[in-house]
């Protein structure tokens, strides 16, 4: 992707207090592709093949701006997540969380434990929190078991958020609310909000939940 094309895609980002400077239609017209999801997937695969971190970021921006979804993103994103050569780990977890697929559970579980080098500074473990909330929205026993494995984690933020998600799943299954069970994890999760300071294109910031 040329610098001019990167500027075009970056114009889709909605920064705090500002609107986007480009429209999705402008981006699609430039690349000659009528479908935003298809273009995002094509750009993502191309960036992965070239190991281009900047272009991975552009593809994920486009994915969010196009409100793309679909299982076709699952395979490349699960392959991309553990790579150290890019900086899109939080955005990858966001997309996997939106898919709510049991097939994403191993990658989301990895995201609760592994810290990429570029996020080593984050004591609030925003990546892990985002992955825990994503797991909480994934149906099936695989996600529940992944959360169960975190309920006694030595890290308080991870432990409390995992317990909250288990509580939410139990409430959803039984229809019975557990009074006061969520407040502690809310406080810990809120501590992670806004850590990245990145422009937003409609995807939650670090630590913001995926609601059922």
PDB file of N, CA, C and O in Angstrom, residues 21-68:
ATOM      1  N   UNK A  21     -12.265  12.025   8.051  1.00  0.00           N
ATOM      2  CA  UNK A  21     -11.983  12.950   6.954  1.00  0.00           C
ATOM      3  C   UNK A  21     -12.192  12.298   5.591  1.00  0.00           C
ATOM      4  O   UNK A  21     -12.131  12.981   4.567  1.00  0.00           O
ATOM      5  N   UNK A  22     -12.430  10.994   5.580  1.00  0.00           N
ATOM      6  CA  UNK A  22     -12.708  10.257   4.353  1.00  0.00           C
ATOM      7  C   UNK A  22     -13.934   9.383   4.545  1.00  0.00           C
ATOM      8  O   UNK A  22     -14.269   9.016   5.669  1.00  0.00           O
ATOM      9  N   UNK A  23     -14.579   9.035   3.451  1.00  0.00           N
ATOM     10  CA  UNK A  23     -15.726   8.139   3.527  1.00  0.00           C
ATOM     11  C   UNK A  23     -15.335   6.764   3.008  1.00  0.00           C
ATOM     12  O   UNK A  23     -14.376   6.616   2.239  1.00  0.00           O
ATOM     13  N   UNK A  24     -16.098   5.771   3.427  1.00  0.00           N
ATOM     14  CA  UNK A  24     -15.848   4.414   2.947  1.00  0.00           C
ATOM     15  C   UNK A  24     -16.003   4.336   1.445  1.00  0.00           C
ATOM     16  O   UNK A  24     -15.230   3.645   0.768  1.00  0.00           O
ATOM     17  N   UNK A  25     -16.967   5.037   0.890  1.00  0.00           N
ATOM     18  CA  UNK A  25     -17.165   5.020  -0.562  1.00  0.00           C
ATOM     19  C   UNK A  25     -15.936   5.538  -1.299  1.00  0.00           C
ATOM     20  O   UNK A  25     -15.581   5.013  -2.370  1.00  0.00           O
ATOM     21  N   UNK A  26     -15.280   6.550  -0.743  1.00  0.00           N
ATOM     22  CA  UNK A  26     -14.061   7.069  -1.375  1.00  0.00           C
ATOM     23  C   UNK A  26     -12.970   6.010  -1.401  1.00  0.00           C
ATOM     24  O   UNK A  26     -12.262   5.841  -2.413  1.00  0.00           O
ATOM     25  N   UNK A  27     -12.821   5.305  -0.294  1.00  0.00           N
ATOM     26  CA  UNK A  27     -11.785   4.267  -0.213  1.00  0.00           C
ATOM     27  C   UNK A  27     -12.096   3.125  -1.179  1.00  0.00           C
ATOM     28  O   UNK A  27     -11.220   2.654  -1.915  1.00  0.00           O
ATOM     29  N   UNK A  28     -13.341   2.687  -1.207  1.00  0.00           N
ATOM     30  CA  UNK A  28     -13.724   1.593  -2.095  1.00  0.00           C
ATOM     31  C   UNK A  28     -13.534   1.987  -3.554  1.00  0.00           C
ATOM     32  O   UNK A  28     -13.064   1.175  -4.368  1.00  0.00           O
ATOM     33  N   UNK A  29     -13.886   3.219  -3.889  1.00  0.00           N
ATOM     34  CA  UNK A  29     -13.726   3.679  -5.271  1.00  0.00           C
ATOM     35  C   UNK A  29     -12.254   3.694  -5.669  1.00  0.00           C
ATOM     36  O   UNK A  29     -11.897   3.308  -6.792  1.00  0.00           O
ATOM     37  N   UNK A  30     -11.389   4.120  -4.763  1.00  0.00           N
ATOM     38  CA  UNK A  30      -9.958   4.166  -5.078  1.00  0.00           C
ATOM     39  C   UNK A  30      -9.409   2.777  -5.382  1.00  0.00           C
ATOM     40  O   UNK A  30      -8.622   2.608  -6.329  1.00  0.00           O
ATOM     41  N   UNK A  31      -9.822   1.790  -4.578  1.00  0.00           N
ATOM     42  CA  UNK A  31      -9.295   0.439  -4.763  1.00  0.00           C
ATOM     43  C   UNK A  31     -10.102  -0.376  -5.771  1.00  0.00           C
ATOM     44  O   UNK A  31      -9.755  -1.529  -6.053  1.00  0.00           O
ATOM     45  N   UNK A  32     -11.172   0.200  -6.315  1.00  0.00           N
ATOM     46  CA  UNK A  32     -11.967  -0.501  -7.312  1.00  0.00           C
ATOM     47  C   UNK A  32     -12.674  -1.726  -6.781  1.00  0.00           C
ATOM     48  O   UNK A  32     -12.837  -2.725  -7.493  1.00  0.00           O
ATOM     49  N   UNK A  33     -13.118  -1.644  -5.521  1.00  0.00           N
ATOM     50  CA  UNK A  33     -13.771  -2.777  -4.870  1.00  0.00           C
ATOM     51  C   UNK A  33     -15.082  -2.309  -4.248  1.00  0.00           C
ATOM     52  O   UNK A  33     -15.077  -1.419  -3.400  1.00  0.00           O
ATOM     53  N   UNK A  34     -16.225  -2.859  -4.658  1.00  0.00           N
ATOM     54  CA  UNK A  34     -17.508  -2.384  -4.132  1.00  0.00           C
ATOM     55  C   UNK A  34     -17.841  -2.890  -2.731  1.00  0.00           C
ATOM     56  O   UNK A  34     -18.738  -2.361  -2.085  1.00  0.00           O
ATOM     57  N   UNK A  35     -17.130  -3.889  -2.251  1.00  0.00           N
ATOM     58  CA  UNK A  35     -17.454  -4.532  -0.980  1.00  0.00           C
ATOM     59  C   UNK A  35     -16.350  -4.264   0.039  1.00  0.00           C
ATOM     60  O   UNK A  35     -15.207  -4.695  -0.139  1.00  0.00           O
ATOM     61  N   UNK A  36     -16.693  -3.552   1.120  1.00  0.00           N
ATOM     62  CA  UNK A  36     -15.694  -3.207   2.123  1.00  0.00           C
ATOM     63  C   UNK A  36     -15.121  -4.412   2.824  1.00  0.00           C
ATOM     64  O   UNK A  36     -13.923  -4.468   3.126  1.00  0.00           O
ATOM     65  N   UNK A  37     -15.941  -5.407   3.112  1.00  0.00           N
ATOM     66  CA  UNK A  37     -15.467  -6.615   3.775  1.00  0.00           C
ATOM     67  C   UNK A  37     -14.475  -7.364   2.897  1.00  0.00           C
ATOM     68  O   UNK A  37     -13.425  -7.821   3.370  1.00  0.00           O
ATOM     69  N   UNK A  38     -14.799  -7.493   1.619  1.00  0.00           N
ATOM     70  CA  UNK A  38     -13.909  -8.196   0.693  1.00  0.00           C
ATOM     71  C   UNK A  38     -12.582  -7.468   0.553  1.00  0.00           C
ATOM     72  O   UNK A  38     -11.513  -8.098   0.497  1.00  0.00           O
ATOM     73  N   UNK A  39     -12.634  -6.131   0.511  1.00  0.00           N
ATOM     74  CA  UNK A  39     -11.398  -5.355   0.396  1.00  0.00           C
ATOM     75  C   UNK A  39     -10.556  -5.499   1.661  1.00  0.00           C
ATOM     76  O   UNK A  39      -9.338  -5.682   1.578  1.00  0.00           O
ATOM     77  N   UNK A  40     -11.189  -5.432   2.816  1.00  0.00           N
ATOM     78  CA  UNK A  40     -10.449  -5.581   4.071  1.00  0.00           C
ATOM     79  C   UNK A  40      -9.755  -6.936   4.135  1.00  0.00           C
ATOM     80  O   UNK A  40      -8.593  -7.036   4.548  1.00  0.00           O
ATOM     81  N   UNK A  41     -10.442  -7.979   3.709  1.00  0.00           N
ATOM     82  CA  UNK A  41      -9.857  -9.316   3.742  1.00  0.00           C
ATOM     83  C   UNK A  41      -8.700  -9.419   2.761  1.00  0.00           C
ATOM     84  O   UNK A  41      -7.642  -9.994   3.088  1.00  0.00           O
ATOM     85  N   UNK A  42      -8.864  -8.858   1.578  1.00  0.00           N
ATOM     86  CA  UNK A  42      -7.786  -8.902   0.585  1.00  0.00           C
ATOM     87  C   UNK A  42      -6.554  -8.149   1.081  1.00  0.00           C
ATOM     88  O   UNK A  42      -5.419  -8.640   0.967  1.00  0.00           O
ATOM     89  N   UNK A  43      -6.755  -6.969   1.644  1.00  0.00           N
ATOM     90  CA  UNK A  43      -5.631  -6.178   2.142  1.00  0.00           C
ATOM     91  C   UNK A  43      -4.963  -6.853   3.337  1.00  0.00           C
ATOM     92  O   UNK A  43      -3.742  -6.793   3.495  1.00  0.00           O
ATOM     93  N   UNK A  44      -5.767  -7.514   4.166  1.00  0.00           N
ATOM     94  CA  UNK A  44      -5.207  -8.209   5.321  1.00  0.00           C
ATOM     95  C   UNK A  44      -4.317  -9.362   4.878  1.00  0.00           C
ATOM     96  O   UNK A  44      -3.186  -9.526   5.368  1.00  0.00           O
ATOM     97  N   UNK A  45      -4.800 -10.165   3.963  1.00  0.00           N
ATOM     98  CA  UNK A  45      -4.009 -11.309   3.486  1.00  0.00           C
ATOM     99  C   UNK A  45      -2.723 -10.830   2.811  1.00  0.00           C
ATOM    100  O   UNK A  45      -1.654 -11.425   2.980  1.00  0.00           O
ATOM    101  N   UNK A  46      -2.817  -9.761   2.041  1.00  0.00           N
ATOM    102  CA  UNK A  46      -1.642  -9.220   1.365  1.00  0.00           C
ATOM    103  C   UNK A  46      -0.620  -8.711   2.381  1.00  0.00           C
ATOM    104  O   UNK A  46       0.587  -8.965   2.252  1.00  0.00           O
ATOM    105  N   UNK A  47      -1.095  -7.992   3.411  1.00  0.00           N
ATOM    106  CA  UNK A  47      -0.192  -7.468   4.433  1.00  0.00           C
ATOM    107  C   UNK A  47       0.478  -8.590   5.203  1.00  0.00           C
ATOM    108  O   UNK A  47       1.669  -8.506   5.538  1.00  0.00           O
ATOM    109  N   UNK A  48      -0.268  -9.662   5.478  1.00  0.00           N
ATOM    110  CA  UNK A  48       0.307 -10.803   6.195  1.00  0.00           C
ATOM    111  C   UNK A  48       1.370 -11.489   5.352  1.00  0.00           C
ATOM    112  O   UNK A  48       2.425 -11.892   5.870  1.00  0.00           O
ATOM    113  N   UNK A  49       1.122 -11.608   4.083  1.00  0.00           N
ATOM    114  CA  UNK A  49       2.098 -12.256   3.211  1.00  0.00           C
ATOM    115  C   UNK A  49       3.406 -11.476   3.187  1.00  0.00           C
ATOM    116  O   UNK A  49       4.499 -12.059   3.143  1.00  0.00           O
ATOM    117  N   UNK A  50       3.295 -10.142   3.239  1.00  0.00           N
ATOM    118  CA  UNK A  50       4.495  -9.291   3.194  1.00  0.00           C
ATOM    119  C   UNK A  50       5.017  -8.940   4.584  1.00  0.00           C
ATOM    120  O   UNK A  50       6.008  -8.231   4.705  1.00  0.00           O
ATOM    121  N   UNK A  51       4.329  -9.385   5.637  1.00  0.00           N
ATOM    122  CA  UNK A  51       4.673  -9.041   7.015  1.00  0.00           C
ATOM    123  C   UNK A  51       4.798  -7.534   7.179  1.00  0.00           C
ATOM    124  O   UNK A  51       5.773  -7.020   7.754  1.00  0.00           O
ATOM    125  N   UNK A  52       3.797  -6.827   6.716  1.00  0.00           N
ATOM    126  CA  UNK A  52       3.789  -5.370   6.763  1.00  0.00           C
ATOM    127  C   UNK A  52       2.853  -4.923   7.890  1.00  0.00           C
ATOM    128  O   UNK A  52       1.632  -4.967   7.750  1.00  0.00           O
ATOM    129  N   UNK A  53       3.437  -4.486   9.013  1.00  0.00           N
ATOM    130  CA  UNK A  53       2.634  -4.115  10.180  1.00  0.00           C
ATOM    131  C   UNK A  53       1.735  -2.926   9.903  1.00  0.00           C
ATOM    132  O   UNK A  53       0.588  -2.877  10.374  1.00  0.00           O
ATOM    133  N   UNK A  54       2.229  -1.950   9.147  1.00  0.00           N
ATOM    134  CA  UNK A  54       1.419  -0.776   8.851  1.00  0.00           C
ATOM    135  C   UNK A  54       0.193  -1.143   8.022  1.00  0.00           C
ATOM    136  O   UNK A  54      -0.915  -0.641   8.263  1.00  0.00           O
ATOM    137  N   UNK A  55       0.374  -2.028   7.053  1.00  0.00           N
ATOM    138  CA  UNK A  55      -0.748  -2.405   6.208  1.00  0.00           C
ATOM    139  C   UNK A  55      -1.735  -3.314   6.936  1.00  0.00           C
ATOM    140  O   UNK A  55      -2.929  -3.320   6.618  1.00  0.00           O
ATOM    141  N   UNK A  56      -1.262  -4.092   7.912  1.00  0.00           N
ATOM    142  CA  UNK A  56      -2.188  -4.826   8.780  1.00  0.00           C
ATOM    143  C   UNK A  56      -3.098  -3.838   9.498  1.00  0.00           C
ATOM    144  O   UNK A  56      -4.320  -4.017   9.575  1.00  0.00           O
ATOM    145  N   UNK A  57      -2.502  -2.768  10.016  1.00  0.00           N
ATOM    146  CA  UNK A  57      -3.287  -1.746  10.696  1.00  0.00           C
ATOM    147  C   UNK A  57      -4.315  -1.130   9.753  1.00  0.00           C
ATOM    148  O   UNK A  57      -5.469  -0.904  10.130  1.00  0.00           O
ATOM    149  N   UNK A  58      -3.909  -0.871   8.508  1.00  0.00           N
ATOM    150  CA  UNK A  58      -4.839  -0.290   7.533  1.00  0.00           C
ATOM    151  C   UNK A  58      -6.005  -1.247   7.260  1.00  0.00           C
ATOM    152  O   UNK A  58      -7.166  -0.835   7.180  1.00  0.00           O
ATOM    153  N   UNK A  59      -5.702  -2.533   7.113  1.00  0.00           N
ATOM    154  CA  UNK A  59      -6.750  -3.516   6.837  1.00  0.00           C
ATOM    155  C   UNK A  59      -7.737  -3.612   7.996  1.00  0.00           C
ATOM    156  O   UNK A  59      -8.954  -3.730   7.791  1.00  0.00           O
ATOM    157  N   UNK A  60      -7.231  -3.525   9.233  1.00  0.00           N
ATOM    158  CA  UNK A  60      -8.112  -3.599  10.393  1.00  0.00           C
ATOM    159  C   UNK A  60      -8.942  -2.335  10.552  1.00  0.00           C
ATOM    160  O   UNK A  60     -10.095  -2.382  10.993  1.00  0.00           O
ATOM    161  N   UNK A  61      -8.382  -1.191  10.193  1.00  0.00           N
ATOM    162  CA  UNK A  61      -9.169   0.051  10.173  1.00  0.00           C
ATOM    163  C   UNK A  61     -10.312  -0.084   9.182  1.00  0.00           C
ATOM    164  O   UNK A  61     -11.464   0.264   9.474  1.00  0.00           O
ATOM    165  N   UNK A  62     -10.010  -0.584   8.002  1.00  0.00           N
ATOM    166  CA  UNK A  62     -11.040  -0.747   6.982  1.00  0.00           C
ATOM    167  C   UNK A  62     -12.088  -1.756   7.426  1.00  0.00           C
ATOM    168  O   UNK A  62     -13.297  -1.561   7.187  1.00  0.00           O
ATOM    169  N   UNK A  63     -11.662  -2.832   8.062  1.00  0.00           N
ATOM    170  CA  UNK A  63     -12.603  -3.832   8.563  1.00  0.00           C
ATOM    171  C   UNK A  63     -13.621  -3.188   9.498  1.00  0.00           C
ATOM    172  O   UNK A  63     -14.826  -3.439   9.414  1.00  0.00           O
ATOM    173  N   UNK A  64     -13.132  -2.345  10.408  1.00  0.00           N
ATOM    174  CA  UNK A  64     -14.027  -1.698  11.366  1.00  0.00           C
ATOM    175  C   UNK A  64     -14.931  -0.676  10.681  1.00  0.00           C
ATOM    176  O   UNK A  64     -16.125  -0.604  10.957  1.00  0.00           O
ATOM    177  N   UNK A  65     -14.362   0.115   9.775  1.00  0.00           N
ATOM    178  CA  UNK A  65     -15.145   1.150   9.101  1.00  0.00           C
ATOM    179  C   UNK A  65     -16.248   0.551   8.240  1.00  0.00           C
ATOM    180  O   UNK A  65     -17.327   1.128   8.100  1.00  0.00           O
ATOM    181  N   UNK A  66     -15.968  -0.618   7.660  1.00  0.00           N
ATOM    182  CA  UNK A  66     -16.957  -1.287   6.806  1.00  0.00           C
ATOM    183  C   UNK A  66     -17.934  -2.127   7.612  1.00  0.00           C
ATOM    184  O   UNK A  66     -18.837  -2.736   7.039  1.00  0.00           O
ATOM    185  N   UNK A  67     -17.737  -2.166   8.939  1.00  0.00           N
ATOM    186  CA  UNK A  67     -18.566  -2.999   9.815  1.00  0.00           C
ATOM    187  C   UNK A  67     -18.600  -4.431   9.284  1.00  0.00           C
ATOM    188  O   UNK A  67     -19.637  -5.071   9.211  1.00  0.00           O
ATOM    189  N   UNK A  68     -17.421  -4.893   8.877  1.00  0.00           N
ATOM    190  CA  UNK A  68     -17.312  -6.212   8.256  1.00  0.00           C
ATOM    191  C   UNK A  68     -17.443  -7.299   9.309  1.00  0.00           C
ATOM    192  O   UNK A  68     -17.132  -7.126  10.476  1.00  0.00           O
TER     193      UNK A  68
END
